[in-house]
XYZ file of C-alpha atoms in Angstrom:
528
model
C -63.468 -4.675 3.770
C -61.634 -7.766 2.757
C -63.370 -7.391 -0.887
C -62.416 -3.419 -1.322
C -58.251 -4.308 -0.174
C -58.317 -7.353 -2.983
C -59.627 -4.583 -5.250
C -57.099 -1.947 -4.614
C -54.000 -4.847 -4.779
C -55.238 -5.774 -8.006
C -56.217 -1.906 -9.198
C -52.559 -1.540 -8.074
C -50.762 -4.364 -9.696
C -52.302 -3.793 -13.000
C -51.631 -0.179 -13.139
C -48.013 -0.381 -12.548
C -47.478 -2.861 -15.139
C -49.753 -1.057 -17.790
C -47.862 2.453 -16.576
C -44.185 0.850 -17.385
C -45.564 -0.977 -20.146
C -46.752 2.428 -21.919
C -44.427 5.292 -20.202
C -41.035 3.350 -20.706
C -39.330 4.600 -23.148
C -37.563 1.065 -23.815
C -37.024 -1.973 -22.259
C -34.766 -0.675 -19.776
C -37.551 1.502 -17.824
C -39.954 -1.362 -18.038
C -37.804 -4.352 -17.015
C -36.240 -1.966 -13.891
C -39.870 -1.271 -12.598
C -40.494 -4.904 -11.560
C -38.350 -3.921 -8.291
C -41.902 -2.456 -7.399
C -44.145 -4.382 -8.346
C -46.161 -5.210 -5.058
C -46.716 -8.776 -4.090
C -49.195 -10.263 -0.890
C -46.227 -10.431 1.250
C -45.451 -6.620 1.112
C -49.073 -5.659 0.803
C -51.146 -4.019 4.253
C -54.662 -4.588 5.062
C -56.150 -1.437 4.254
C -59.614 -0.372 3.898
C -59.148 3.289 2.042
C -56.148 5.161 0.181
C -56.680 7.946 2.948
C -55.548 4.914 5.714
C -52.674 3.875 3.622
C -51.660 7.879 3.272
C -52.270 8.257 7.256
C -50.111 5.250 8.338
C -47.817 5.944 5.823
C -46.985 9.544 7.314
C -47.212 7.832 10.984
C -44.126 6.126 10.156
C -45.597 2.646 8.709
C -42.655 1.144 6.157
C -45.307 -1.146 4.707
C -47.815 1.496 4.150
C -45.096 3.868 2.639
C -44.146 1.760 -0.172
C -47.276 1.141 -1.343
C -48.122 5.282 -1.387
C -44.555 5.539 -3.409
C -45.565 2.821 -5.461
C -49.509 4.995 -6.632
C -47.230 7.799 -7.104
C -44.879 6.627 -8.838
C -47.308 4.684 -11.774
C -49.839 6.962 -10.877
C -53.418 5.443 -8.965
C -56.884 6.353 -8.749
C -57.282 10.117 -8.313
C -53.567 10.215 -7.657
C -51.564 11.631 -10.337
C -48.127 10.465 -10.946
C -45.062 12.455 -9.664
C -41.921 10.817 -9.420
C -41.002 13.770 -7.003
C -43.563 12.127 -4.203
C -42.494 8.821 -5.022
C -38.881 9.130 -4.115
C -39.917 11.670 -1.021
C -41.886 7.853 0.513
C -39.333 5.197 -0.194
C -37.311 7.519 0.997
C -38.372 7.821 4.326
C -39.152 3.668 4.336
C -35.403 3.002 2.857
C -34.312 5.483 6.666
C -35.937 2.826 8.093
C -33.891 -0.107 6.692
C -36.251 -0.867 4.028
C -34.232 -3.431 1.515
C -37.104 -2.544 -1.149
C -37.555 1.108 -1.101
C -33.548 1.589 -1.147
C -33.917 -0.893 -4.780
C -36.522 1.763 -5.353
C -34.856 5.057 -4.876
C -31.716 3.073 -7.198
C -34.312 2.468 -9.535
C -35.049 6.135 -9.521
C -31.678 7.473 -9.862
C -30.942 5.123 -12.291
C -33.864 6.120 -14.402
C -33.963 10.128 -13.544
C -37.709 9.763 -12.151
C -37.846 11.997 -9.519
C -34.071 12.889 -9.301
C -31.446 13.923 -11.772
C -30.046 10.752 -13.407
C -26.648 9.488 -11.344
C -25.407 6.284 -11.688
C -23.115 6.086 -9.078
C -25.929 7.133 -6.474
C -28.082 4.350 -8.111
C -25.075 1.587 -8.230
C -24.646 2.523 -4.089
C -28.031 2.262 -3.195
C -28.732 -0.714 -5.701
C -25.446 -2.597 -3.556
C -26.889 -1.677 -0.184
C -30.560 -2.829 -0.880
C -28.499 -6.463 -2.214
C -26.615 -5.999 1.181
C -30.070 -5.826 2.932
C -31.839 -8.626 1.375
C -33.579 -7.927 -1.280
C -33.836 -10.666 -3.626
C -35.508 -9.051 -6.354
C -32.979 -6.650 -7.691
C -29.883 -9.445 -8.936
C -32.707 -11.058 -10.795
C -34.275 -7.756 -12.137
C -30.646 -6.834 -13.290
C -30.240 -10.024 -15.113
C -32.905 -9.497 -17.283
C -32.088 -5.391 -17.338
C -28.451 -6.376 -18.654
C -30.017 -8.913 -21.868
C -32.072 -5.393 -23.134
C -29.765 -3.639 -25.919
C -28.896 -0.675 -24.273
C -28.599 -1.894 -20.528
C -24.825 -1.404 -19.882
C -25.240 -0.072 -16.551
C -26.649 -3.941 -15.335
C -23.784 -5.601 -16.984
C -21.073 -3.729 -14.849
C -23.326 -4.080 -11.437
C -23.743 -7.432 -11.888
C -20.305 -7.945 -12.819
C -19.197 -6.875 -9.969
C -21.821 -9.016 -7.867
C -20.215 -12.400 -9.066
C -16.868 -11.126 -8.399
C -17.534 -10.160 -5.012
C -20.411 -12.222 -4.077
C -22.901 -9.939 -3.364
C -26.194 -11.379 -3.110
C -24.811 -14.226 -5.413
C -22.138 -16.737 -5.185
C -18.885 -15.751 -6.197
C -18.670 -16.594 -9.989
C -15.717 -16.095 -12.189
C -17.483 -17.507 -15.802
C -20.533 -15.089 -14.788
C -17.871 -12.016 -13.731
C -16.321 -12.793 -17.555
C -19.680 -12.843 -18.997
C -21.144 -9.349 -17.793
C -17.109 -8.078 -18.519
C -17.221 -9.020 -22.002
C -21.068 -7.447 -22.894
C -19.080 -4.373 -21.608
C -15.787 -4.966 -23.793
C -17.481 -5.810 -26.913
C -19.866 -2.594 -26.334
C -16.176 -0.030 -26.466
C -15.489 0.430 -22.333
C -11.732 -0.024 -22.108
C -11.918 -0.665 -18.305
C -13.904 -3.671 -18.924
C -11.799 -4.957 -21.567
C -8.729 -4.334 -19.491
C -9.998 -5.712 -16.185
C -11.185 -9.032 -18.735
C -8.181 -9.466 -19.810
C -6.438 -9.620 -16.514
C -9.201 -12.579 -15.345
C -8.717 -14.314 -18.613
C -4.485 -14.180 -17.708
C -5.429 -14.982 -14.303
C -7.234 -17.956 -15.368
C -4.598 -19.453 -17.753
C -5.718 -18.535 -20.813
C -3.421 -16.103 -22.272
C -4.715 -16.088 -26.064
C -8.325 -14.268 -24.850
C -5.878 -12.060 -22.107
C -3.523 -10.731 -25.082
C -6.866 -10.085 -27.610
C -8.472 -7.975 -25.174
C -5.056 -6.330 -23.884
C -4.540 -5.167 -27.485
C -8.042 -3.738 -27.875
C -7.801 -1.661 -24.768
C -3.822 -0.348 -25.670
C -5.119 0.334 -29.047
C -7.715 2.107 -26.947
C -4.929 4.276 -25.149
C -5.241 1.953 -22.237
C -1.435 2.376 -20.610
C -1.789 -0.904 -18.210
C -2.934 -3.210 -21.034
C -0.248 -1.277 -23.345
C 2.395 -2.888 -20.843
C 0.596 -6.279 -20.379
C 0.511 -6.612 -23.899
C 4.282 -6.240 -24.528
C 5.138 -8.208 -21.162
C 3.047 -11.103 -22.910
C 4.703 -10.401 -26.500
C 8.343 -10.522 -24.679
C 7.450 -13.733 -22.775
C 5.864 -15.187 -25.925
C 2.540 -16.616 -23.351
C -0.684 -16.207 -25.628
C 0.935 -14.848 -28.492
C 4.186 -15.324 -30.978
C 7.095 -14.277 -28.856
C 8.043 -10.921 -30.439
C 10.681 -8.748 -28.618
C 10.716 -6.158 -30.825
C 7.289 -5.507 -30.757
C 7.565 -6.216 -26.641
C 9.978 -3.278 -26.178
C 7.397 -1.027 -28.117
C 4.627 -1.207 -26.250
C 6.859 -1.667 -23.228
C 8.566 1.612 -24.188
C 5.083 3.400 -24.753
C 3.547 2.441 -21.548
C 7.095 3.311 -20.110
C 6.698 6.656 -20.906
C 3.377 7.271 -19.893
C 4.777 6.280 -16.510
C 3.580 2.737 -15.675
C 5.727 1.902 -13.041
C 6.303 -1.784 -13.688
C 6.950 -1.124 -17.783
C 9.658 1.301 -16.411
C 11.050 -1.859 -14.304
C 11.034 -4.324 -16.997
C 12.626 -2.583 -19.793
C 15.248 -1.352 -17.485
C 16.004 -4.918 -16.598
C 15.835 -5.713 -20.284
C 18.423 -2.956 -21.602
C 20.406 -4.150 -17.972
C 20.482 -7.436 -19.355
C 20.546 -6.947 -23.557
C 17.968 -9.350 -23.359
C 16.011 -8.754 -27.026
C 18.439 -5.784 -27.718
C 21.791 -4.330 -27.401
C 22.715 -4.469 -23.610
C 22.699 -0.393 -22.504
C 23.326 0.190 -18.902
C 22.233 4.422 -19.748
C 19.224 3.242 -20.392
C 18.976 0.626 -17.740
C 19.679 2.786 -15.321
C 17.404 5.460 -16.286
C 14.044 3.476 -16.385
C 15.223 1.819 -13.318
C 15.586 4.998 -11.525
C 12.576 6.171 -12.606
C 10.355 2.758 -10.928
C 12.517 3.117 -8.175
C 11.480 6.049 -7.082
C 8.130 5.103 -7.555
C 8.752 2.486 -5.011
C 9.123 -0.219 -7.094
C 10.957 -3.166 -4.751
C 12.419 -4.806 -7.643
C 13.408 -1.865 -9.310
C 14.920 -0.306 -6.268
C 17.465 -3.836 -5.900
C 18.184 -2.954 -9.510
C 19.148 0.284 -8.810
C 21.164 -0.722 -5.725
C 23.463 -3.127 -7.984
C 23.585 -0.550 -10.864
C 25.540 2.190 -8.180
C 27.588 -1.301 -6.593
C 28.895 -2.286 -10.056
C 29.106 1.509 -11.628
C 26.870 0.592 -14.074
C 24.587 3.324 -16.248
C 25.455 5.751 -13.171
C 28.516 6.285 -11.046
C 29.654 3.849 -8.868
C 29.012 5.210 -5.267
C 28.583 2.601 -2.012
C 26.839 5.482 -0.266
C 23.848 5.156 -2.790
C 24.114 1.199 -3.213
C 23.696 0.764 0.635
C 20.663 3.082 0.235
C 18.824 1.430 -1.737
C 19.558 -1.676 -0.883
C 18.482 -0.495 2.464
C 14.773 0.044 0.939
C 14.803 -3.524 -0.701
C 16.632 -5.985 1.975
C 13.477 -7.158 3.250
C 12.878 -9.107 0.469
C 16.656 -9.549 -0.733
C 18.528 -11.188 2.404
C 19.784 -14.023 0.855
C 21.143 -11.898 -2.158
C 22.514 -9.278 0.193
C 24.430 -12.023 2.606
C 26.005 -13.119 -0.888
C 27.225 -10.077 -2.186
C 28.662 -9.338 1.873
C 30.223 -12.142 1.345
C 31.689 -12.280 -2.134
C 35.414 -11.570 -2.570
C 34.766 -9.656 -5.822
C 32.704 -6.853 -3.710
C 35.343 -7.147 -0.914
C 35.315 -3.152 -0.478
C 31.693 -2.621 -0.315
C 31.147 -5.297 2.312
C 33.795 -3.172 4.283
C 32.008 -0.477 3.689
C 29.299 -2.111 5.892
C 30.584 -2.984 8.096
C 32.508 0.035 8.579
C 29.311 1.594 8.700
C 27.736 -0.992 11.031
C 30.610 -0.448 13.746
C 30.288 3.412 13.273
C 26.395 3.850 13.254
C 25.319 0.602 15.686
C 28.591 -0.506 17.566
C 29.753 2.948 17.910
C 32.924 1.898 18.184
C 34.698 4.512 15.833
C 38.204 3.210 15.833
C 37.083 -0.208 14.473
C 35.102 1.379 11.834
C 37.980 3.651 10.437
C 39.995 0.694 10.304
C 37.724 -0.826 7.668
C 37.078 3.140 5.735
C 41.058 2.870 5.796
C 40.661 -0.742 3.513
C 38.108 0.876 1.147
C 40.121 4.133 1.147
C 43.324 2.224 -0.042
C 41.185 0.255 -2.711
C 40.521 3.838 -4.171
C 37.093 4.037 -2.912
C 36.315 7.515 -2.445
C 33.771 6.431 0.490
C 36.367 5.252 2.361
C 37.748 9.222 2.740
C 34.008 10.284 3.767
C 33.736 7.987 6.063
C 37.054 8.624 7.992
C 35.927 12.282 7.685
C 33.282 11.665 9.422
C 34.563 9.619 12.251
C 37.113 11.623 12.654
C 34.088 14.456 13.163
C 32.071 12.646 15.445
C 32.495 14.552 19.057
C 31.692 11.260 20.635
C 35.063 9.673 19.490
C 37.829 10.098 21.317
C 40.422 10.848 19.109
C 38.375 13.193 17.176
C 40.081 15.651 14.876
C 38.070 17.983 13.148
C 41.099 18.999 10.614
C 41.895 15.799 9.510
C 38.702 15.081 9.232
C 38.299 18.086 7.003
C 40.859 17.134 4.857
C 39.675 13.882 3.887
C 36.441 15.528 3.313
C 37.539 17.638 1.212
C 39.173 15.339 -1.090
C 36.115 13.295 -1.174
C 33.778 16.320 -1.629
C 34.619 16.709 -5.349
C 33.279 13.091 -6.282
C 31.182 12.018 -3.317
C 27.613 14.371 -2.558
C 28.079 12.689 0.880
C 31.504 13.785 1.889
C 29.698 17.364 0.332
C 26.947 17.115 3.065
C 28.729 16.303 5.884
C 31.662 18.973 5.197
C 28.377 21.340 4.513
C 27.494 21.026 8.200
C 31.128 21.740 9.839
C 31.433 25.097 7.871
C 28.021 26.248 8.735
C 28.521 24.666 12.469
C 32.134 26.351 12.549
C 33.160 23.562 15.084
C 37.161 23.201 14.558
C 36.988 25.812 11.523
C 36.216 29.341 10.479
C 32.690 28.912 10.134
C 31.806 29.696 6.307
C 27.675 30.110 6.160
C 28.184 30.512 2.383
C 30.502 27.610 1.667
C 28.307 25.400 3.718
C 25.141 26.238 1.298
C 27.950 25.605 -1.703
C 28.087 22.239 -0.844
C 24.601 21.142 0.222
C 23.230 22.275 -2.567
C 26.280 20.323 -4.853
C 25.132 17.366 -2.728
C 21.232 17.956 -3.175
C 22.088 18.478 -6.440
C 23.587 15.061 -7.049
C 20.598 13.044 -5.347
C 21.512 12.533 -1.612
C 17.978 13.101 -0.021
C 19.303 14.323 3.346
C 20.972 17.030 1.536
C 17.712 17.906 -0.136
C 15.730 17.917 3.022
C 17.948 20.162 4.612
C 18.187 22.687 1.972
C 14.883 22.592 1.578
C 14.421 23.792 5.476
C 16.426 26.602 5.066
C 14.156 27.743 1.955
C 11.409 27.445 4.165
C 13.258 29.584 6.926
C 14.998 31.774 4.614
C 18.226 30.619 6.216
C 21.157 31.257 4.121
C 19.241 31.814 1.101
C 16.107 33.663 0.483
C 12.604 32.394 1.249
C 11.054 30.059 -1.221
C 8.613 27.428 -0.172
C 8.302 26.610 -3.953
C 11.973 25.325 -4.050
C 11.352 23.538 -0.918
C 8.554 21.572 -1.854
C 10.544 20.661 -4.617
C 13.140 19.357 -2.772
C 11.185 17.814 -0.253
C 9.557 16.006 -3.225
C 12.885 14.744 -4.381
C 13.955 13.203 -0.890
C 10.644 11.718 -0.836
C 10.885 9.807 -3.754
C 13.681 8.127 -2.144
C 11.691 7.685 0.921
C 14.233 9.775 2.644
C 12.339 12.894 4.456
C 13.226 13.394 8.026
C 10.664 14.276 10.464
C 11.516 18.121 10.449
C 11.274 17.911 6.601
C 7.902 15.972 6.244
C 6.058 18.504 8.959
C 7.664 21.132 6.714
C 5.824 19.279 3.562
C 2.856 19.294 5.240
C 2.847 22.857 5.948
C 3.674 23.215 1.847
C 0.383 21.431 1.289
C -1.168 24.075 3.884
C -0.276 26.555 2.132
C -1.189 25.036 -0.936
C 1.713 25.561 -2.905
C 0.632 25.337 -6.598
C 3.876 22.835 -7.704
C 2.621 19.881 -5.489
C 0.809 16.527 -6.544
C -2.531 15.846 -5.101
C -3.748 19.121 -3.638
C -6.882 18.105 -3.962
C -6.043 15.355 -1.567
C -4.250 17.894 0.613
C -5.883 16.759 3.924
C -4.388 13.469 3.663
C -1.192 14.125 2.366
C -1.135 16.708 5.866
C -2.171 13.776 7.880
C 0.023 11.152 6.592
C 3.247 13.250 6.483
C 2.619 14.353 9.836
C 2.496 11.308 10.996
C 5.691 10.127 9.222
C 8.100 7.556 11.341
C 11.840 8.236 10.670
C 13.374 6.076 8.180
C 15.025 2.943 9.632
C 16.054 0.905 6.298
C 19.933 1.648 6.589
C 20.142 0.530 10.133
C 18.392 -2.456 9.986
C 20.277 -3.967 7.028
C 23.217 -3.010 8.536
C 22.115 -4.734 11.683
C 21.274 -7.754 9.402
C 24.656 -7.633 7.338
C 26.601 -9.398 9.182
């Protein structure tokens, strides 16, 4: 009995190494097939193929890989089909089987017995590591040396960079990155070129940035102009800097929109151009850049590249206080922005204190510096049914003398003609002026003209419009509750205009679950 197993281990061994020595069609098929070649230690005591077949289809995991393994190279009177193969380490890898999961990879990997898929074999390949399997890191290693064995170089790349089955190792990560690089994938030369800048060593980050931008590669387009303005790896060119910056700029990279806009902000390599400042810094701002949203805040404070307005600079200094107080105390504190700290705390006394008498006195003090805001703000107080000297037609007067520069003083005038409380209400009038205030950027505005598109209310029905609006207000991270349910319903109905429909689920999901936006009142709670 003992003499017959011996013979069918060895009849089995040498088969499966003659089979991947002949079939493969290159070293790739013949290195991979050493995940299953059996050794003593996997091996059952079996006296006949037919026992091996009957405990393999009672279940035995042991037994099972050894009937995948005939089928797959083919044993005795069994012919080989791949099809069989994958049908018994599949129902060993169910049971937690390390090896026949490394098995089916191999398979998928290969196309024996399923339709090549590389992603499928990467997954199961990571999970059999995961398991314990200490054949397949090894196997890969040698996979990854044969000419045409890319798909090793990125698995294994990714093993030493996140330690699976391996150590962690960064020279090892750089070595399986670079077989890829040299071999045309612009991911790998990209992602190489961030560890080489993450590792200090800027001349082999800026060689492989180049070769991916040349490659179209908008990320290593920007990191290669970020280095070339810095001068770190390379001869500091500006020139060049703002080209590439530029490019990658306009192919929407987020943080190449930041840093040219604080270049033109500053004139730092060029003429100083507040326009164009303003406009890339917009543009990362409301792609919630932090930086570029502190930017923007300064550019409405100062008037520069857009028009000076305290309702906007509070906004978005609102969205980046967090990691601005010190800068925000300073400018609340400064003489030379005297007004705008008013303005605070103006606002601070109307919207926390609710003490509205205090607050008008400091709207008067902006109001007599020429500050438009200061007349919206008395507007409003003056508004507010909780105050007691409220007067709704002084309050529309200064409202309306603020309306024709301010889209705030437009919005909040927009709501007493449609409300009709102290006036002739004026339905038509009040849509007038939220849309002049949606118009010019105020995302409240813009999420309330967007619910009457949904509604039909004061203008007809148009759920296209309103996602568009909504879209608008969100970029500012300013949708109210009402309007992000109304989004979501947008995404419901699958209106063709919107980003991500194919992600429409969790757009639904995450907008309905949308907190109101707190930034304004906690700076202003902070501002003091």
């Amino acid at each position: 009995m003992k003499k017959l197993y011996l013979t069918l281990l060895l009849a089995s061994i040498v088969m499966a190494t003659a089979c991947a020595q002949t079939q493969g069609t290159n070293n790739e098929t013949s290195v991979c097939e050493e995940l299953i070649k059996e050794e003593a230690s996997d091996s059952i005591a079996a006296d006949s193929v037919s026992t091996v077949f009957e405990k393999a289809n009672k279940g035995d995991v042991k037994a099972q890989l050894t009937v995948g393994r005939w089928y797959y190279t083919g044993y005795d009177s069994i012919e080989k089909d791949y099809d069989k193969a994958l049908k018994y380490w599949a129902l060993a890898a169910k049971q937690g089987s390390a090896q026949a999961i490394a098995a089916m990879a191999m398979c998928y990997q290969l196309g024996h017995g399923a339709k090549k898929d590389s992603t499928m074999a990467v997954g199961l390949y990571k999970k059999a590591i995961d398991k314990g399997d200490k054949k397949v890191v090894p196997t890969l290693e040698k996979m990854a040396e044969t000419k045409e064995q890319l798909f090793a170089a990125r698995l294994l790349k990714e093993c030493y960079q996140k330690g699976l089955g391996v150590e962690k190792n960064v020279e090892k990560q750089a070595y399986y990155l670079e077989k890829l690089a040299k071999n045309g994938d612009i991911d790998a030369q990209y992602e190489l070129a961030l560890l080489y800048l993450n590792s200090k060593k800027a001349e082999k980050a800026v060689k492989w940035f180049k070769q991916a931008s040349n490659e179209g590669h908008v990320g290593a387009t920007y990191y290669a102009g970020w280095l070339y303005f810095k001068g770190e790896g390379v001869k500091q060119d500006k020139e060049e800097a703002i080209k590439l910056l530029k490019m990658a700029a306009d192919k929407d990279f987020v943080m190449a929109q930041y840093r040219l806009g604080q270049i033109f902000y500053e004139g730092d390599g060029t003429t100083k151009d507040y326009d164009k400042a303003a406009e890339y810094i917009t543009k990362a701002a409301y792609k919630n850049n932090t930086e570029a949203k502190w930017m923007l805040a300064i550019c409405y404070l100062e008037g520069n590249g857009v028009k000076q307005d305290f309702f906007f600079a509070a906004q978005w200094m609102a969205e980046a206080a967090n990691s601005h107080k010190k800068e925000i105390k300073q400018i609340v504190e400064d003489t030379k922005h005297a007004e705008f700290a008013d303005y605070i705390n103006g606002l601070r006394l109307y919207y926390i204190a609710k003490d509205y008498e205090s607050a008008i006195k400091y709207f008067k003090k902006v109001q007599k510096a020429k500050y438009i805001e200061g007349n919206t703000m008395i507007g409003v107080c003056l508004a507010n049914k909780d105050y007691a000297k409220r007067d709704i037609k002084k309050a529309v007067k200064y409202l309306e003398v603020a309306a024709k520069e301010s889209p705030a003083a437009s919005y909040y005038l927009a709501a007493i003609y449609e409300s009709g409380t102290g006036v002739d209400a004026d339905k038509d009038k009040a849509i007038q002026l939220l849309q002049s205030a949606a118009e010019n950027g105020m995302a409240y505005a813009q999420c309330k003209l967007a619910n009457k598109y949904m509604k039909g209310d004061g203008v007809n029905k148009d759920l296209t419009k309103a996602a568009q609006l909504y879209l608008k207000a969100e970029d500012q991270n300013y949708l109210t509750i009402e309007a992000a349910k109304n989004l979501a319903e947008c995404y419901r109905q699958q209106i063709n205009i919107l980003p991500d429909l194919d992600k429409a689920e969790d757009r639904i999901k995450a907008l309905n679950n949308l907190k109101e936006n707190n930034n304004l009142f906690n700076l202003l709670a902070k501002a003091q």
